[in-house]
Short mmCIF file of C-alpha atoms in Angstrom, two decimals:
data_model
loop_
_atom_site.label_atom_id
_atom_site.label_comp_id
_atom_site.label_asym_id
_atom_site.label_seq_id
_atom_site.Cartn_x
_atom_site.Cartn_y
_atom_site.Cartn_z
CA UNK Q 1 36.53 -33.18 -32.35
CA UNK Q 2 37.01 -36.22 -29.70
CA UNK Q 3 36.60 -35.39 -25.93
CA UNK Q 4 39.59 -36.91 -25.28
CA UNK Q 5 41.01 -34.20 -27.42
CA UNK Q 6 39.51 -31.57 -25.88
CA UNK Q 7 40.14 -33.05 -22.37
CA UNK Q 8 44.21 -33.12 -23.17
CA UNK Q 9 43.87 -29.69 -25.02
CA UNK Q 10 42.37 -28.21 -21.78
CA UNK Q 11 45.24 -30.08 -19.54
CA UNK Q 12 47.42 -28.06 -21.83
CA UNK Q 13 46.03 -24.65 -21.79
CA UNK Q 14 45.84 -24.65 -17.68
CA UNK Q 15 49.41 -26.56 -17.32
CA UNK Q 16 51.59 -24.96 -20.14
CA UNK Q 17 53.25 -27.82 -20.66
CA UNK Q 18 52.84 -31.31 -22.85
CA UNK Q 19 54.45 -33.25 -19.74
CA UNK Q 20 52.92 -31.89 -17.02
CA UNK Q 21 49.89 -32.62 -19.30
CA UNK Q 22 50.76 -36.50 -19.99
CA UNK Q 23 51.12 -36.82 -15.95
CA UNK Q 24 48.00 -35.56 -15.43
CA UNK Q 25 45.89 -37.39 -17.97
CA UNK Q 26 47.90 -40.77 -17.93
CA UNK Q 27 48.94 -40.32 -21.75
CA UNK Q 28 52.08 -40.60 -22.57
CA UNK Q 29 53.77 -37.38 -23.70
CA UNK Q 30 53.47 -38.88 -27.38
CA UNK Q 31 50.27 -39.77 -27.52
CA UNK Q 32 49.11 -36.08 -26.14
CA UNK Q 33 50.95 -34.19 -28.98
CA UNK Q 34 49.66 -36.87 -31.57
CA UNK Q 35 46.05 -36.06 -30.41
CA UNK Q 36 46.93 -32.28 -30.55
CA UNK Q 37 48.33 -32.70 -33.93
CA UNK Q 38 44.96 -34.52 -34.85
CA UNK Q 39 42.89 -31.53 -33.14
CA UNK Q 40 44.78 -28.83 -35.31
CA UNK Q 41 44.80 -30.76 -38.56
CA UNK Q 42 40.68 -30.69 -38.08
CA UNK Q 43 40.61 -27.01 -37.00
CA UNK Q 44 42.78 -26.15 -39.38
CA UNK Q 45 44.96 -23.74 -37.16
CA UNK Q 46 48.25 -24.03 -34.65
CA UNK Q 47 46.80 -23.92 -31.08
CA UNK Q 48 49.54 -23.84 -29.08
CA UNK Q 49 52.95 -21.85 -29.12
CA UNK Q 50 56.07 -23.40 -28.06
CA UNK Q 51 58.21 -21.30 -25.60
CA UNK Q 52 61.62 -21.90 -24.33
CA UNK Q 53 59.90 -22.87 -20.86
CA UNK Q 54 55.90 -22.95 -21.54
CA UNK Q 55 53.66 -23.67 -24.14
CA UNK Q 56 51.03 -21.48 -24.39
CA UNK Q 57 47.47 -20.42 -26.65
CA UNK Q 58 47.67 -19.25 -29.52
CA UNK Q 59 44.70 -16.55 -30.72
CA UNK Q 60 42.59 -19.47 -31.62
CA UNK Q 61 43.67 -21.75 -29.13
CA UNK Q 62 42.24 -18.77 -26.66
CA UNK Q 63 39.13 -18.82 -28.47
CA UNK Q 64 38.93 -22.66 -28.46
CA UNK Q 65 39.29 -23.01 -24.66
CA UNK Q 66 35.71 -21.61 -23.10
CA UNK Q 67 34.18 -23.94 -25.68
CA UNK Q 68 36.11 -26.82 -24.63
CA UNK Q 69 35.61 -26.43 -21.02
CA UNK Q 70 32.12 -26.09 -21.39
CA UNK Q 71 32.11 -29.72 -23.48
CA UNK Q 72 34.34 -31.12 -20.87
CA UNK Q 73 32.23 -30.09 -18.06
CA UNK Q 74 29.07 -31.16 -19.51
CA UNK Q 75 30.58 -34.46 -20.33
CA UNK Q 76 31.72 -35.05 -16.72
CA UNK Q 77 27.93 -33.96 -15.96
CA UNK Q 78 26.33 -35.98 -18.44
CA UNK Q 79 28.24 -39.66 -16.88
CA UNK Q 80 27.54 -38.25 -12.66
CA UNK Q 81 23.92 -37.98 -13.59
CA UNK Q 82 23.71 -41.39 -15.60
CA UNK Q 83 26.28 -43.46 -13.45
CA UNK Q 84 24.82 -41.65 -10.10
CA UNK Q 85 21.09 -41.36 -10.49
CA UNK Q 86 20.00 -42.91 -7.01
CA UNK Q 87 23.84 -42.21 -5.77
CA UNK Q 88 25.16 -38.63 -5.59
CA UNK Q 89 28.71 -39.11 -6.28
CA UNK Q 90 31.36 -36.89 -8.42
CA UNK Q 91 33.92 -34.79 -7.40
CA UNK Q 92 33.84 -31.25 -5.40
CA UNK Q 93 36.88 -29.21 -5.48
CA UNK Q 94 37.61 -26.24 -2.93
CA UNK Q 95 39.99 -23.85 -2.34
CA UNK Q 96 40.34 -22.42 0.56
CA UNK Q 97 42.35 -20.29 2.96
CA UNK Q 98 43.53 -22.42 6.17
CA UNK Q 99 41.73 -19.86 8.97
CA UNK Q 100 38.41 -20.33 6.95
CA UNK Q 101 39.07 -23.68 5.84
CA UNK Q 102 39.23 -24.90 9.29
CA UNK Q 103 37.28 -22.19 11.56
CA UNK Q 104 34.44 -22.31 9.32
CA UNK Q 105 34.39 -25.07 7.02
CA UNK Q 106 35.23 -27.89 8.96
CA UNK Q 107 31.09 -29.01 10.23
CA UNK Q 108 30.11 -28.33 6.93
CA UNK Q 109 32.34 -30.76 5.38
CA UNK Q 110 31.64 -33.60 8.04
CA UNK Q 111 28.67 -33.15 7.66
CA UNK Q 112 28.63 -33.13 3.83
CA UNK Q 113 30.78 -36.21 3.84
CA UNK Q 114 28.40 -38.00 6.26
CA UNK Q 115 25.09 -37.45 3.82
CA UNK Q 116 27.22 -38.20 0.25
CA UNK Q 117 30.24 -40.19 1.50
CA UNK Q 118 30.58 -40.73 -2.21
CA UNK Q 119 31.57 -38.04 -3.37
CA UNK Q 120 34.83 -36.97 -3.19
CA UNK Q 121 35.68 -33.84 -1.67
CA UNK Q 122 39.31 -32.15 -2.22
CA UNK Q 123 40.46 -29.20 -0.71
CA UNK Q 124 43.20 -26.79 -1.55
CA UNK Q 125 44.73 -24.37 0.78
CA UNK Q 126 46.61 -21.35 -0.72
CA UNK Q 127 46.40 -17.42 -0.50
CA UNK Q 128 43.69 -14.67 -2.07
CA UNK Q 129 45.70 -14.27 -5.74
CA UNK Q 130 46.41 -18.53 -6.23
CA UNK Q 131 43.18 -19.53 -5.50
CA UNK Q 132 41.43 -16.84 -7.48
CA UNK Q 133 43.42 -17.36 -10.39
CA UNK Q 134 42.52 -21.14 -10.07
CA UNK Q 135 38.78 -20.20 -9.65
CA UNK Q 136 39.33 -18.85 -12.91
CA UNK Q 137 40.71 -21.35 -14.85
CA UNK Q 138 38.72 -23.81 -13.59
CA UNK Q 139 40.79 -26.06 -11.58
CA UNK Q 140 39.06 -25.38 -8.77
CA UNK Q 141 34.80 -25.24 -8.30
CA UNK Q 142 34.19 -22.39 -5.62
CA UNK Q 143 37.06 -20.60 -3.21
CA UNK Q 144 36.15 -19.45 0.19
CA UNK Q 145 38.37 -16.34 0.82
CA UNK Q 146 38.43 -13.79 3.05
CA UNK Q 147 38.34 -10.43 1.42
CA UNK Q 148 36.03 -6.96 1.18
CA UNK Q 149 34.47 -7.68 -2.27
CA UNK Q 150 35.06 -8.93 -5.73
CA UNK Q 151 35.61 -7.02 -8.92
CA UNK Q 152 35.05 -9.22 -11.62
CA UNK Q 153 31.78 -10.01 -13.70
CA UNK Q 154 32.48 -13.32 -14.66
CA UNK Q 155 31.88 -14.29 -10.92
CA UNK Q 156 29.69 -14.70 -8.27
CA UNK Q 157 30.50 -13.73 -4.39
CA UNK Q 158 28.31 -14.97 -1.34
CA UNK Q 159 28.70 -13.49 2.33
CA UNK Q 160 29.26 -15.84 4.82
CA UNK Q 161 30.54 -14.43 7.84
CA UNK Q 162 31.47 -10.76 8.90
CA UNK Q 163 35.66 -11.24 10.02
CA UNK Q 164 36.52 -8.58 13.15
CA UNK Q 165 40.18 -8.10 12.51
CA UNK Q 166 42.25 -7.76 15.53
CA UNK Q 167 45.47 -6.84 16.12
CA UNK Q 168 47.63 -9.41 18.40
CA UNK Q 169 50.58 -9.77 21.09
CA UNK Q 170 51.69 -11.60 23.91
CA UNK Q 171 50.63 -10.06 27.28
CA UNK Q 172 54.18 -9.19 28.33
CA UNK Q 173 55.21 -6.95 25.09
CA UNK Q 174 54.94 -3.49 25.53
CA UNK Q 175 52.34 -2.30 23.72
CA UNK Q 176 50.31 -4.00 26.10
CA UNK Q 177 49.66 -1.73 28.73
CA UNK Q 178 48.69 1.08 26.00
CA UNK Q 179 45.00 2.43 26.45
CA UNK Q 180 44.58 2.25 22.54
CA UNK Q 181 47.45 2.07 19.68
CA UNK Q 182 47.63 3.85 16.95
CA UNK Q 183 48.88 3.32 14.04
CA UNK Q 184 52.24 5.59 14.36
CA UNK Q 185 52.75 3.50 17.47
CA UNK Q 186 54.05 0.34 15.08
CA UNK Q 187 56.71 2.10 13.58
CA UNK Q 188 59.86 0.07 14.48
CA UNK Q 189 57.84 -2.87 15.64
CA UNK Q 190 58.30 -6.32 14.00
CA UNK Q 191 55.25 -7.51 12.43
CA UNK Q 192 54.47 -11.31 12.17
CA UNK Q 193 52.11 -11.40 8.38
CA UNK Q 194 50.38 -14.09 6.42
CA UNK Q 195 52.15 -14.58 3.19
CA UNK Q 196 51.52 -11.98 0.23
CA UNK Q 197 48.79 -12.35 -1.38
CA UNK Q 198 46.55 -12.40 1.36
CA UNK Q 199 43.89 -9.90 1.55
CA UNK Q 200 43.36 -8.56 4.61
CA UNK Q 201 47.51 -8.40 4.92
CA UNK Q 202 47.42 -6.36 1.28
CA UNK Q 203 44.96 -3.99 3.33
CA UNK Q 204 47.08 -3.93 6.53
CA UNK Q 205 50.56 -3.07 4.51
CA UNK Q 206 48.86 -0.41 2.64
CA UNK Q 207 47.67 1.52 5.38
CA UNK Q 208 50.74 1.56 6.94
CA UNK Q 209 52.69 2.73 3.86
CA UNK Q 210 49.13 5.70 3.36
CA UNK Q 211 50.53 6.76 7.20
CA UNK Q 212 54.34 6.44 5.93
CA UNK Q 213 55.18 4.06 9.20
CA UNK Q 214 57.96 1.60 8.84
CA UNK Q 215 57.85 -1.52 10.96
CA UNK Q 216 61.20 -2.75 12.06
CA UNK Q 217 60.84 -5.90 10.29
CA UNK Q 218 57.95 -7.99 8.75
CA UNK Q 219 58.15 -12.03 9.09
CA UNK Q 220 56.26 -13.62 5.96
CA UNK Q 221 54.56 -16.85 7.48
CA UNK Q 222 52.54 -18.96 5.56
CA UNK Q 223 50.88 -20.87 8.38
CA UNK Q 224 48.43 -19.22 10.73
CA UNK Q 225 49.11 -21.27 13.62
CA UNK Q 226 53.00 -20.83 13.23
CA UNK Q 227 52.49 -16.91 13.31
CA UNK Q 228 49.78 -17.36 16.66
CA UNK Q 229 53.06 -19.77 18.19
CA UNK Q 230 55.25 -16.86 17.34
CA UNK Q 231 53.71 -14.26 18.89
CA UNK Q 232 53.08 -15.93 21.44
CA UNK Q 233 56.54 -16.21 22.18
CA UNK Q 234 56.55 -11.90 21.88
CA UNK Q 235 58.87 -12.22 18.93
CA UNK Q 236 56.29 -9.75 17.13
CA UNK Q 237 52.73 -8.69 16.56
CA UNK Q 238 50.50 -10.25 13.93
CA UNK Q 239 46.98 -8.93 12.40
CA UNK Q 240 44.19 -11.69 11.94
CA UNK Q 241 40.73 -12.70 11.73
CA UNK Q 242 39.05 -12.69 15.76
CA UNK Q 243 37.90 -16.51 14.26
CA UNK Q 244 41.81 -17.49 14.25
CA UNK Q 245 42.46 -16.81 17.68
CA UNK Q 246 39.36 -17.22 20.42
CA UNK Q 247 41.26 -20.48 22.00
CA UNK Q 248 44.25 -18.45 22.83
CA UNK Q 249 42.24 -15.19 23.50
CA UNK Q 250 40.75 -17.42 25.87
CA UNK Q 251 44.03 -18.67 27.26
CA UNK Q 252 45.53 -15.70 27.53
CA UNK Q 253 48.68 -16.62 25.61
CA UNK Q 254 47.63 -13.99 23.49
CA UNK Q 255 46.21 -10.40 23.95
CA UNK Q 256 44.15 -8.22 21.41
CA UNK Q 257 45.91 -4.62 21.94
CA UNK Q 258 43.28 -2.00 21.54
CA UNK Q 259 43.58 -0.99 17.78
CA UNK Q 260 42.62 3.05 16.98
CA UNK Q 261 43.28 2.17 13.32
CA UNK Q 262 40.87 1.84 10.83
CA UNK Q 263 38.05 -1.33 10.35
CA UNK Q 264 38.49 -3.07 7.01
CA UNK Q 265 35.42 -4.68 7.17
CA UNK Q 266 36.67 -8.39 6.29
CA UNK Q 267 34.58 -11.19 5.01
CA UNK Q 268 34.24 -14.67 4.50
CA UNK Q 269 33.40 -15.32 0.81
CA UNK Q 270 32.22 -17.77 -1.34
CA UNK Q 271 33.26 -17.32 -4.89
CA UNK Q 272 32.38 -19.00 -8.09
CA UNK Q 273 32.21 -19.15 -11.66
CA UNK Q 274 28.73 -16.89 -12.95
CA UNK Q 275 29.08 -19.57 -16.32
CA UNK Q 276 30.47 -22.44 -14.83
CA UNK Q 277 28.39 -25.86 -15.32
CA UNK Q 278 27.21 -26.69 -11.83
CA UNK Q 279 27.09 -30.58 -11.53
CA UNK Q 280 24.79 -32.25 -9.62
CA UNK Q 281 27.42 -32.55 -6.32
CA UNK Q 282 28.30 -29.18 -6.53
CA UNK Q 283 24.59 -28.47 -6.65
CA UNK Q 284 24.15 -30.31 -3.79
CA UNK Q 285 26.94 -28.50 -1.75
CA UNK Q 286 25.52 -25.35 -2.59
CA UNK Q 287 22.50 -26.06 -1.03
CA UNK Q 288 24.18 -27.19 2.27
CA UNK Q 289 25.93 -23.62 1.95
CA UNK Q 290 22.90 -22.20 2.04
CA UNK Q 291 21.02 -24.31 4.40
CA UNK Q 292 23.78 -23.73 7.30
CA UNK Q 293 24.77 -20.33 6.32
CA UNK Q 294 22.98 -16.97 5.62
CA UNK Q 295 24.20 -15.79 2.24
CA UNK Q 296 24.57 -12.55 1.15
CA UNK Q 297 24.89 -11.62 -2.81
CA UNK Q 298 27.83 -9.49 -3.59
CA UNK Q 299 27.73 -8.92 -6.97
CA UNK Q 300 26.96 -5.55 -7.18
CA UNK Q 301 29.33 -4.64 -4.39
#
């Protein structure tokens, strides 16, 4: 087996597709299958399946692929630590949600970039269930998500930050003047929400629905700072991380309403693979991690 094999066969598995492989990798679409074709011949077995619209693993295939990673990654290791022996340089890839991307992560990153301005840091913004899933097939190196815990063994989960949640308006709507809302009191009301997928709006929604109370309305928004802008405007009330919102807590364009509903004890997390091969600038952002942050294990949570 060649490593450029097992690079293209890995493209594969994570993109379903020969094409969306060859754009990746630079091959041409021809020269990927022919390097499959040589793969199987030496295996012995089919590793793919051809569907109308995706290719995916066969049984084999699905056994080749942890392997395969693992070679790839080493590989990659094996060049960073020859090339980059007086140099840290490499690649760090994390995904992120944009409140804790840019509440929390931003010094870290300067400051990161400042020490190894080398390597090359790339960050991906999506919700809870994208990022996780890419955390898991390895297109990603560690996810920062905001969530109450982790249920999977094949990962690792760090506390960063505790995440009050409040719940938000502009000063003129009329929930305002209340002493303390309740839960029954957002029946009817339109609710301005993060796009599914996101955690602490999975945990919002399902109280609501455990109380049977029907807003009038719920606006999906993918960007934070569109939702803040919105309710600002009183077109709604949203439900966010305290982080999100201090500048216009402190401007008053927003109000936290006094919230008798329950605490869902939010946190900032950082999440990675237990088996992953940690290169050296991965290492080396870990340790920054830890040097600016208390961490918290969460395994056994």
């Amino acid at each position: 087996m060649e490593l450029r094999q097992l690079k293209t066969f890995t493209a594969i598995a994570h993109l379903g597709s020969f094409s969306k492989a060859a754009r990746k990798t630079g091959y041409a679409q021809s020269t990927i299958t022919g390097q499959i074709q040589q793969l199987e011949q030496e295996l012995g077995t089919h590793l793919f399946e051809r569907l109308p619209h995706r290719t995916i693993l066969t049984s084999q295939g699905q056994l080749l692929l942890p392997y395969a990673e693992q070679i790839v990654e080493l590989a990659q290791t094996a060049r960073e630590s020859i090339i980059n022996e007086t140099c840290l340089s490499g690649t760090v890839t994390i995904g992120t949600m944009e409140s804790v991307g840019i509440m929390r992560l931003t010094s870290v990153l300067e400051e990161f970039h400042i020490r190894y301005p080398h390597v090359d840091l790339r960050l991906q913004f999506g919700s809870w269930d994208l990022l996780y899933q890419a955390l898991r097939e390895g297109r990603i190196d560690v996810a920062f998500l905001l969530g109450q815990h982790i249920q999977d063994s094949s990962c690792t989960a760090r506390i960063l930050f505790d995440e009050p949640m409040y719940l938000l308006a502009a000063p003129e709507h009329p929930l305002a003047s209340r002493d303390t809302v309740e839960i029954g009191d957002l029946s009817g009301q339109t609710l301005i929400l993060a796009e599914k997928g996101c955690s602490y709006r999975t945990a919002f929604e399902n109280t609501l629905a455990q109380y049977h109370v029907l807003p009038a309305q719920v606006l999906e928004v993918e960007s934070i700072f569109a939702i803040k802008k919105l309710v600002a405007s009183n077109l709604g009330i949203t439900y966010m991380p305290a982080m999100a919102v201090q500048d216009e807590l402190h401007a008053q364009s927003l109000i936290r309403l006094p919230w008798g509903g329950p605490d869902y004890h939010i946190k900032t997390l950082m999440i990675h693979k237990k088996n992953k091969w940690i290169s050296p600038a991965l290492k080396t952002f870990f340790s920054l991690i830890r040097e600016r942050f208390s961490c918290t294990d969460t395994d056994k949570m």
